[in-house]
mmCIF file of C-alpha atoms in Angstrom:
data_model
loop_
_atom_site.group_PDB
_atom_site.id
_atom_site.type_symbol
_atom_site.label_atom_id
_atom_site.label_comp_id
_atom_site.label_asym_id
_atom_site.label_seq_id
_atom_site.Cartn_x
_atom_site.Cartn_y
_atom_site.Cartn_z
ATOM 1 C CA MET A 1 -3.845 -4.798 -15.743
ATOM 2 C CA GLU A 2 -1.111 -7.111 -15.613
ATOM 3 C CA GLU A 3 -1.750 -11.107 -15.624
ATOM 4 C CA PHE A 4 0.890 -13.001 -13.850
ATOM 5 C CA HIS A 5 1.071 -16.880 -14.350
ATOM 6 C CA ASN A 6 0.643 -17.959 -11.055
ATOM 7 C CA GLY A 7 2.469 -21.851 -10.767
ATOM 8 C CA ASN A 8 2.331 -23.292 -7.382
ATOM 9 C CA GLU A 9 2.905 -20.376 -5.523
ATOM 10 C CA GLY A 10 -0.900 -19.372 -6.409
ATOM 11 C CA SER A 11 -2.296 -21.086 -2.988
ATOM 12 C CA PHE A 12 -2.458 -20.091 0.460
ATOM 13 C CA ASN A 13 0.208 -21.474 2.845
ATOM 14 C CA SER A 14 -1.724 -22.599 5.763
ATOM 15 C CA ASP A 15 1.239 -23.669 7.852
ATOM 16 C CA GLU A 16 2.948 -20.672 7.717
ATOM 17 C CA ALA A 17 -0.160 -18.904 8.677
ATOM 18 C CA ASP A 18 -0.722 -21.261 11.442
ATOM 19 C CA ASN A 19 2.703 -20.271 13.064
ATOM 20 C CA ILE A 20 2.194 -16.210 12.564
ATOM 21 C CA VAL A 21 -1.099 -16.684 14.570
ATOM 22 C CA LYS A 22 0.253 -18.786 17.460
ATOM 23 C CA GLU A 23 2.772 -16.436 17.907
ATOM 24 C CA CYS A 24 0.433 -13.428 17.795
ATOM 25 C CA ILE A 25 -1.907 -15.050 20.530
ATOM 26 C CA GLU A 26 0.996 -15.785 22.861
ATOM 27 C CA GLY A 27 2.473 -12.281 22.310
ATOM 28 C CA VAL A 28 -0.930 -10.664 23.453
ATOM 29 C CA VAL A 29 -2.516 -13.101 25.587
ATOM 30 C CA GLY A 30 0.467 -15.396 26.738
ATOM 31 C CA ALA A 31 0.076 -16.356 30.332
ATOM 32 C CA ASP A 32 -2.579 -14.109 31.406
ATOM 33 C CA ASP A 33 -5.593 -15.017 33.293
ATOM 34 C CA TYR A 34 -9.236 -14.563 31.600
ATOM 35 C CA SER A 35 -10.350 -11.163 32.704
ATOM 36 C CA GLN A 36 -13.839 -9.713 31.598
ATOM 37 C CA ASN A 37 -12.204 -6.017 31.553
ATOM 38 C CA LEU A 38 -9.275 -6.838 29.269
ATOM 39 C CA VAL A 39 -10.923 -9.373 26.970
ATOM 40 C CA ASN A 40 -12.294 -6.717 24.408
ATOM 41 C CA LYS A 41 -8.499 -5.498 24.106
ATOM 42 C CA TRP A 42 -7.468 -8.919 23.791
ATOM 43 C CA THR A 43 -9.351 -9.943 21.041
ATOM 44 C CA ALA A 44 -8.728 -6.611 19.170
ATOM 45 C CA GLY A 45 -5.133 -7.085 19.847
ATOM 46 C CA ILE A 46 -4.908 -10.502 18.563
ATOM 47 C CA VAL A 47 -7.012 -9.682 15.252
ATOM 48 C CA GLU A 48 -4.941 -7.004 14.442
ATOM 49 C CA ARG A 49 -1.503 -8.325 15.217
ATOM 50 C CA CYS A 50 -2.283 -11.598 12.837
ATOM 51 C CA LEU A 51 -3.707 -8.983 10.074
ATOM 52 C CA THR A 52 -0.303 -6.727 10.210
ATOM 53 C CA GLN A 53 1.819 -10.126 10.008
ATOM 54 C CA LEU A 54 -0.161 -11.736 7.446
ATOM 55 C CA VAL A 55 0.057 -8.407 5.187
ATOM 56 C CA LYS A 56 3.671 -8.085 6.007
ATOM 57 C CA GLN A 57 4.035 -11.732 3.540
ATOM 58 C CA GLY A 58 3.381 -9.153 0.687
ATOM 59 C CA LYS A 59 0.627 -11.579 -0.960
ATOM 60 C CA SER A 60 -2.150 -10.406 -3.159
ATOM 61 C CA TYR A 61 -4.859 -11.973 -0.742
ATOM 62 C CA LYS A 62 -7.836 -10.125 1.154
ATOM 63 C CA TYR A 63 -7.982 -11.426 4.508
ATOM 64 C CA ILE A 64 -10.879 -12.304 7.210
ATOM 65 C CA VAL A 65 -9.370 -12.983 10.932
ATOM 66 C CA THR A 66 -11.993 -13.817 13.522
ATOM 67 C CA CYS A 67 -10.898 -14.285 17.362
ATOM 68 C CA ALA A 68 -13.333 -16.017 19.816
ATOM 69 C CA VAL A 69 -12.426 -15.837 23.512
ATOM 70 C CA MET A 70 -14.134 -17.944 26.078
ATOM 71 C CA GLN A 71 -13.746 -18.290 30.091
ATOM 72 C CA LYS A 72 -12.927 -21.888 30.700
ATOM 73 C CA THR A 73 -16.038 -23.267 33.003
ATOM 74 C CA GLY A 74 -16.729 -26.799 31.336
ATOM 75 C CA ALA A 75 -18.957 -25.334 28.798
ATOM 76 C CA GLY A 76 -19.091 -26.676 25.078
ATOM 77 C CA LEU A 77 -18.347 -24.428 22.021
ATOM 78 C CA HIS A 78 -18.543 -25.777 18.531
ATOM 79 C CA THR A 79 -17.267 -23.365 15.819
ATOM 80 C CA ALA A 80 -17.892 -24.628 11.924
ATOM 81 C CA ASN A 81 -17.213 -22.870 8.532
ATOM 82 C CA SER A 82 -18.152 -23.052 5.088
ATOM 83 C CA CYS A 83 -16.732 -21.391 2.124
ATOM 84 C CA PHE A 84 -17.766 -20.486 -1.443
ATOM 85 C CA TRP A 85 -14.564 -19.545 -3.470
ATOM 86 C CA ASP A 86 -11.994 -20.768 -5.730
ATOM 87 C CA THR A 87 -10.296 -23.735 -4.039
ATOM 88 C CA ALA A 88 -6.786 -23.708 -6.073
ATOM 89 C CA MET A 89 -6.071 -20.196 -4.612
ATOM 90 C CA ASP A 90 -7.930 -19.227 -1.373
ATOM 91 C CA GLY A 91 -7.521 -21.081 1.817
ATOM 92 C CA SER A 92 -8.168 -20.884 5.472
ATOM 93 C CA CYS A 93 -6.395 -21.686 8.395
ATOM 94 C CA THR A 94 -7.712 -22.104 12.151
ATOM 95 C CA VAL A 95 -5.633 -22.355 15.530
ATOM 96 C CA ARG A 96 -7.319 -23.484 18.959
ATOM 97 C CA TRP A 97 -5.181 -22.219 21.988
ATOM 98 C CA GLU A 98 -5.602 -22.603 25.382
ATOM 99 C CA ASN A 99 -4.279 -21.521 28.602
ATOM 100 C CA ARG A 100 -5.333 -22.444 32.507
ATOM 101 C CA THR A 101 -8.396 -20.181 32.297
ATOM 102 C CA MET A 102 -9.553 -19.804 28.739
ATOM 103 C CA TYR A 103 -9.725 -21.070 25.256
ATOM 104 C CA CYS A 104 -8.875 -19.052 22.036
ATOM 105 C CA VAL A 105 -9.949 -19.871 18.789
ATOM 106 C CA VAL A 106 -8.461 -17.645 15.777
ATOM 107 C CA SER A 107 -9.709 -18.399 12.051
ATOM 108 C CA VAL A 108 -8.251 -16.812 9.283
ATOM 109 C CA PHE A 109 -9.402 -16.714 5.669
ATOM 110 C CA ALA A 110 -7.420 -15.615 2.635
ATOM 111 C CA VAL A 111 -9.308 -15.039 -0.566
ATOM 112 C CA ALA A 112 -7.306 -14.289 -3.540
ATOM 113 C CA ILE A 113 -7.481 -10.947 -5.508
ATOM 114 C CA ALA A 114 -7.614 -11.467 -9.289
ATOM 115 C CA MET B 1 -7.520 -22.405 -34.469
ATOM 116 C CA SER B 2 -10.140 -25.051 -34.429
ATOM 117 C CA GLU B 3 -8.126 -26.725 -31.471
ATOM 118 C CA LEU B 4 -8.970 -24.122 -29.323
ATOM 119 C CA LEU B 5 -12.104 -23.879 -30.452
ATOM 120 C CA LYS B 6 -12.487 -27.661 -29.483
ATOM 121 C CA ASP B 7 -11.134 -27.086 -26.045
ATOM 122 C CA LYS B 8 -14.421 -24.932 -25.289
ATOM 123 C CA PRO B 9 -16.806 -28.010 -24.794
ATOM 124 C CA GLN B 10 -14.487 -29.168 -22.073
ATOM 125 C CA LYS B 11 -15.363 -26.248 -19.666
ATOM 126 C CA ARG B 12 -18.532 -28.286 -18.826
ATOM 127 C CA GLU B 13 -17.216 -26.739 -15.264
ATOM 128 C CA LYS B 14 -15.979 -23.454 -15.022
ATOM 129 C CA LYS B 15 -12.827 -22.414 -16.720
ATOM 130 C CA THR B 16 -11.966 -18.746 -17.863
ATOM 131 C CA VAL B 17 -9.925 -19.091 -21.187
ATOM 132 C CA LYS B 18 -8.357 -16.700 -23.218
ATOM 133 C CA VAL B 19 -9.160 -17.761 -26.663
ATOM 134 C CA PRO B 20 -8.458 -15.653 -29.653
ATOM 135 C CA THR B 21 -10.117 -16.353 -32.749
ATOM 136 C CA GLU B 22 -10.384 -14.919 -36.142
ATOM 137 C CA ALA B 23 -14.102 -14.930 -36.673
ATOM 138 C CA SER B 24 -16.205 -12.964 -34.138
ATOM 139 C CA HIS B 25 -17.796 -15.621 -31.742
ATOM 140 C CA GLY B 26 -20.629 -15.377 -28.961
ATOM 141 C CA VAL B 27 -19.542 -15.135 -25.166
ATOM 142 C CA ARG B 28 -20.749 -17.913 -23.248
ATOM 143 C CA GLY B 29 -20.686 -18.142 -19.559
ATOM 144 C CA LYS B 30 -22.542 -16.867 -16.883
ATOM 145 C CA GLU B 31 -21.481 -13.496 -16.878
ATOM 146 C CA THR B 32 -20.798 -12.518 -20.352
ATOM 147 C CA THR B 33 -19.624 -9.181 -20.696
ATOM 148 C CA GLY B 34 -20.893 -9.194 -24.129
ATOM 149 C CA ARG B 35 -17.444 -8.287 -26.033
ATOM 150 C CA THR B 36 -17.671 -9.590 -29.713
ATOM 151 C CA LYS B 37 -14.850 -7.433 -31.670
ATOM 152 C CA ASP B 38 -14.386 -7.958 -35.139
ATOM 153 C CA SER B 39 -10.607 -6.847 -35.053
ATOM 154 C CA MET B 40 -9.175 -8.012 -31.945
ATOM 155 C CA SER B 41 -11.485 -11.026 -31.536
ATOM 156 C CA ILE B 42 -10.654 -12.128 -27.857
ATOM 157 C CA VAL B 43 -13.423 -14.120 -26.538
ATOM 158 C CA SER B 44 -13.178 -14.687 -23.005
ATOM 159 C CA SER B 45 -15.889 -15.678 -20.444
ATOM 160 C CA ILE B 46 -16.207 -15.448 -16.814
ATOM 161 C CA ASP B 47 -15.256 -18.114 -14.312
ATOM 162 C CA GLU B 48 -18.195 -19.131 -11.975
ATOM 163 C CA LEU B 49 -16.496 -19.154 -8.584
ATOM 164 C CA GLY B 50 -16.778 -22.807 -7.620
ATOM 165 C CA HIS B 51 -15.379 -25.758 -6.790
ATOM 166 C CA HIS B 52 -12.691 -27.660 -9.236
ATOM 167 C CA GLU B 53 -12.933 -30.701 -8.501
ATOM 168 C CA ASP B 54 -10.199 -31.825 -11.149
ATOM 169 C CA THR B 55 -6.347 -31.047 -11.300
ATOM 170 C CA ARG B 56 -6.304 -27.286 -9.792
ATOM 171 C CA MET B 57 -5.897 -25.117 -12.884
ATOM 172 C CA VAL B 58 -5.024 -21.753 -11.970
ATOM 173 C CA VAL B 59 -6.436 -20.064 -14.600
ATOM 174 C CA THR B 60 -5.578 -16.311 -15.417
ATOM 175 C CA MET B 61 -8.555 -13.984 -16.133
ATOM 176 C CA GLU B 62 -9.098 -11.774 -18.956
ATOM 177 C CA ASN B 63 -9.609 -8.234 -18.409
ATOM 178 C CA THR B 64 -13.302 -7.513 -17.869
ATOM 179 C CA TYR B 65 -13.090 -3.710 -17.881
ATOM 180 C CA GLN B 66 -15.589 -3.839 -15.129
ATOM 181 C CA THR B 67 -14.500 -1.285 -12.537
ATOM 182 C CA GLY B 68 -17.214 -2.432 -9.855
ATOM 183 C CA PRO B 69 -19.629 -5.095 -9.085
ATOM 184 C CA TYR B 70 -22.954 -4.465 -11.034
ATOM 185 C CA LYS B 71 -24.989 -6.220 -7.749
ATOM 186 C CA ARG B 72 -23.993 -5.050 -4.430
ATOM 187 C CA PHE B 73 -23.804 -7.788 -1.491
ATOM 188 C CA PRO B 74 -27.536 -7.739 -0.304
ATOM 189 C CA VAL B 75 -26.817 -7.587 3.659
ATOM 190 C CA GLY B 76 -30.530 -7.255 4.326
ATOM 191 C CA ALA B 77 -31.168 -10.478 2.822
ATOM 192 C CA VAL B 78 -28.418 -12.333 4.068
ATOM 193 C CA THR B 79 -29.570 -11.106 7.459
ATOM 194 C CA ASP B 80 -32.587 -12.705 6.998
ATOM 195 C CA ILE B 81 -31.409 -15.692 5.771
ATOM 196 C CA LEU B 82 -29.269 -16.284 8.871
ATOM 197 C CA LYS B 83 -32.240 -15.542 11.233
ATOM 198 C CA ASP B 84 -34.107 -18.038 9.432
ATOM 199 C CA VAL B 85 -31.907 -20.569 9.397
ATOM 200 C CA LEU B 86 -30.610 -20.301 13.025
ATOM 201 C CA THR B 87 -34.208 -19.719 14.552
ATOM 202 C CA ASN B 88 -35.578 -22.800 12.460
ATOM 203 C CA TYR B 89 -32.637 -25.014 13.494
ATOM 204 C CA LEU B 90 -32.012 -23.741 17.000
ATOM 205 C CA GLN B 91 -35.204 -22.822 18.483
ATOM 206 C CA GLU B 92 -36.743 -25.175 21.397
ATOM 207 C CA GLU B 93 -33.282 -27.032 21.187
ATOM 208 C CA ARG B 94 -31.170 -28.220 24.061
ATOM 209 C CA TYR B 95 -27.332 -28.027 23.880
ATOM 210 C CA GLU B 96 -25.773 -31.477 23.453
ATOM 211 C CA VAL B 97 -22.373 -32.430 22.218
ATOM 212 C CA GLU B 98 -23.135 -34.788 19.279
ATOM 213 C CA TRP B 99 -25.831 -33.004 18.303
ATOM 214 C CA SER B 100 -24.231 -29.329 18.013
ATOM 215 C CA GLN B 101 -21.180 -30.721 16.262
ATOM 216 C CA LYS B 102 -23.457 -31.956 13.359
ATOM 217 C CA MET B 103 -25.952 -28.977 13.757
ATOM 218 C CA THR B 104 -22.735 -26.597 13.624
ATOM 219 C CA LYS B 105 -21.965 -28.149 10.114
ATOM 220 C CA THR B 106 -25.220 -28.462 9.039
ATOM 221 C CA ILE B 107 -26.176 -24.563 9.508
ATOM 222 C CA CYS B 108 -22.943 -23.717 7.691
ATOM 223 C CA GLU B 109 -23.745 -25.459 4.906
ATOM 224 C CA VAL B 110 -27.334 -24.671 4.751
ATOM 225 C CA THR B 111 -26.400 -21.050 4.960
ATOM 226 C CA ARG B 112 -23.758 -21.112 2.119
ATOM 227 C CA ALA B 113 -26.634 -22.991 -0.269
ATOM 228 C CA ARG B 114 -29.068 -20.244 0.289
ATOM 229 C CA VAL B 115 -26.551 -17.448 0.090
ATOM 230 C CA LYS B 116 -25.582 -19.163 -3.213
ATOM 231 C CA ASP B 117 -29.030 -18.943 -4.447
ATOM 232 C CA LEU B 118 -29.157 -15.499 -4.234
ATOM 233 C CA MET B 119 -26.742 -15.646 -7.096
ATOM 234 C CA ILE B 120 -24.677 -12.783 -6.235
ATOM 235 C CA PRO B 121 -22.129 -12.813 -9.359
ATOM 236 C CA ARG B 122 -18.422 -12.033 -8.700
ATOM 237 C CA TYR B 123 -18.903 -12.573 -4.861
ATOM 238 C CA LYS B 124 -16.757 -15.202 -2.769
ATOM 239 C CA VAL B 125 -18.786 -16.260 0.732
ATOM 240 C CA VAL B 126 -17.306 -17.205 3.679
ATOM 241 C CA VAL B 127 -19.769 -18.533 6.318
ATOM 242 C CA LEU B 128 -18.615 -18.814 10.182
ATOM 243 C CA VAL B 129 -20.831 -20.399 12.692
ATOM 244 C CA HIS B 130 -20.552 -20.811 16.382
ATOM 245 C CA ILE B 131 -22.623 -22.714 18.752
ATOM 246 C CA GLY B 132 -22.206 -22.496 22.459
ATOM 247 C CA GLN B 133 -23.667 -23.765 25.828
ATOM 248 C CA LEU B 134 -24.621 -21.171 27.760
ATOM 249 C CA THR B 135 -23.232 -21.785 31.557
ATOM 250 C CA GLY B 136 -22.811 -18.218 32.649
ATOM 251 C CA GLN B 137 -19.502 -17.883 30.825
ATOM 252 C CA SER B 138 -18.017 -15.174 29.460
ATOM 253 C CA MET B 139 -17.087 -15.084 25.820
ATOM 254 C CA GLN B 140 -15.920 -12.264 23.112
ATOM 255 C CA ILE B 141 -15.745 -12.807 19.711
ATOM 256 C CA SER B 142 -14.337 -10.388 17.745
ATOM 257 C CA SER B 143 -13.122 -10.178 13.931
ATOM 258 C CA ARG B 144 -11.386 -7.742 11.726
ATOM 259 C CA CYS B 145 -10.858 -7.868 7.783
ATOM 260 C CA LEU B 146 -8.404 -6.210 5.580
ATOM 261 C CA TRP B 147 -10.571 -5.866 2.114
ATOM 262 C CA ASP B 148 -11.791 -3.154 -0.216
ATOM 263 C CA LYS B 149 -14.398 -1.738 2.063
ATOM 264 C CA SER B 150 -16.455 -0.113 -0.862
ATOM 265 C CA ASN B 151 -17.247 -3.532 -2.177
ATOM 266 C CA ASP B 152 -17.039 -6.490 0.530
ATOM 267 C CA THR B 153 -19.289 -6.429 3.451
ATOM 268 C CA PHE B 154 -20.314 -8.881 5.995
ATOM 269 C CA ALA B 155 -23.766 -9.923 7.751
ATOM 270 C CA THR B 156 -24.056 -11.354 11.595
ATOM 271 C CA TYR B 157 -27.051 -12.900 13.279
ATOM 272 C CA SER B 158 -27.057 -14.129 16.822
ATOM 273 C CA PHE B 159 -29.677 -16.342 18.428
ATOM 274 C CA LYS B 160 -30.263 -17.329 22.109
ATOM 275 C CA ASN B 161 -32.307 -19.511 23.867
ATOM 276 C CA SER B 162 -32.320 -21.103 27.685
ATOM 277 C CA SER B 163 -29.573 -23.396 27.193
ATOM 278 C CA LEU B 164 -27.384 -22.551 23.959
ATOM 279 C CA PHE B 165 -26.231 -19.753 21.883
ATOM 280 C CA GLY B 166 -25.575 -19.576 18.165
ATOM 281 C CA MET B 167 -23.800 -16.869 16.125
ATOM 282 C CA ALA B 168 -23.560 -17.127 12.493
ATOM 283 C CA THR B 169 -21.588 -14.580 10.035
ATOM 284 C CA VAL B 170 -21.403 -14.430 6.413
ATOM 285 C CA TYR B 171 -18.754 -12.437 4.581
ATOM 286 C CA GLY B 172 -19.010 -11.295 1.161
ATOM 287 C CA VAL B 173 -15.683 -10.758 -0.718
ATOM 288 C CA TYR B 174 -15.686 -9.394 -4.198
ATOM 289 C CA PHE B 175 -13.323 -10.778 -6.637
ATOM 290 C CA GLU B 176 -11.513 -8.274 -8.672
#
C-alpha cells in the first residue's frame, strides 16, 4: 500500500461538484413538467449521471449521491444532514434546483479512502 | 528520538503519527493493532475519526494490515435508533415551518450522536433527514452510492402522521 502525502489537493472540491450536479440535473430533467410515471426514471437518471461524472474526476473517494424530486404544490420540505468523518479530506455539496412544476434537491457526499 | 516521543502527548485529540522508536513501545489509542516489534520498532496508533478543530492536518495512515472491519455496521440497531428518534420527535406534531427547520437539524444531530455511541470503529457516518408537509403532493427520493458493498451499508426509516412525514437515512462507510 503506498502512502502518498496529500498537500492541499486532499480535500473535496465542492464547487466543481456543484457544477457537475447542476449540469446533470438539467440534462435529465431540463424543461419537463412533473410526471408521476417518469419521476422514478428521473431520479435514477440524475443520480447515475452524477455518480459517473464524479468518478471521472479520478479521485480516491467513495461517493453517496441522494436526489429528492418533489412536485410543487406549496408544501414545505426540510432537509438536513450531519456527518461524522474527517473534515480535512471529506466533504459534501447540496444543490437545489427548481423549475415551474417541481423541486429537485441533490446531495453529494464524498468520503475519502485511506 | 526523544523529540519524537515528546510529540506524542500532543495528540490529545486524534492524530496518526508514524513514530519510529528504538525501544519497543506500547501502542496507545482506540484501536490498537498491538504491534510492538523489537527489530523494526514502528509504533502506530489509529486515528479516531473525529473533527480536527485546529489546522487541518492531513495525516498519512500507517499500514494496519487489517483486511476488513472487525465489527460490521449494525443495520438493525441503527434502524431501531432511527425509528426511536423519529417517533419520539415527530409523533403528534403538526407541520410548521420554523419548527420543522429546527427539528430536522435536531433529529440529525441526535441520530448522529446515538450512532456514534454505538462505537463502531473505522466507520464514517452520514445522516440525512427529510421532513416535509403532507398536502397530497407526490415525491420521490432516491440515492445511489459508489462504495465497497461488502463493507459499506445504510439504514433508513420513514415516519408519517396526519400532517407531515419524516425520513431518515444513515450511511456507514468503512475507512480503509
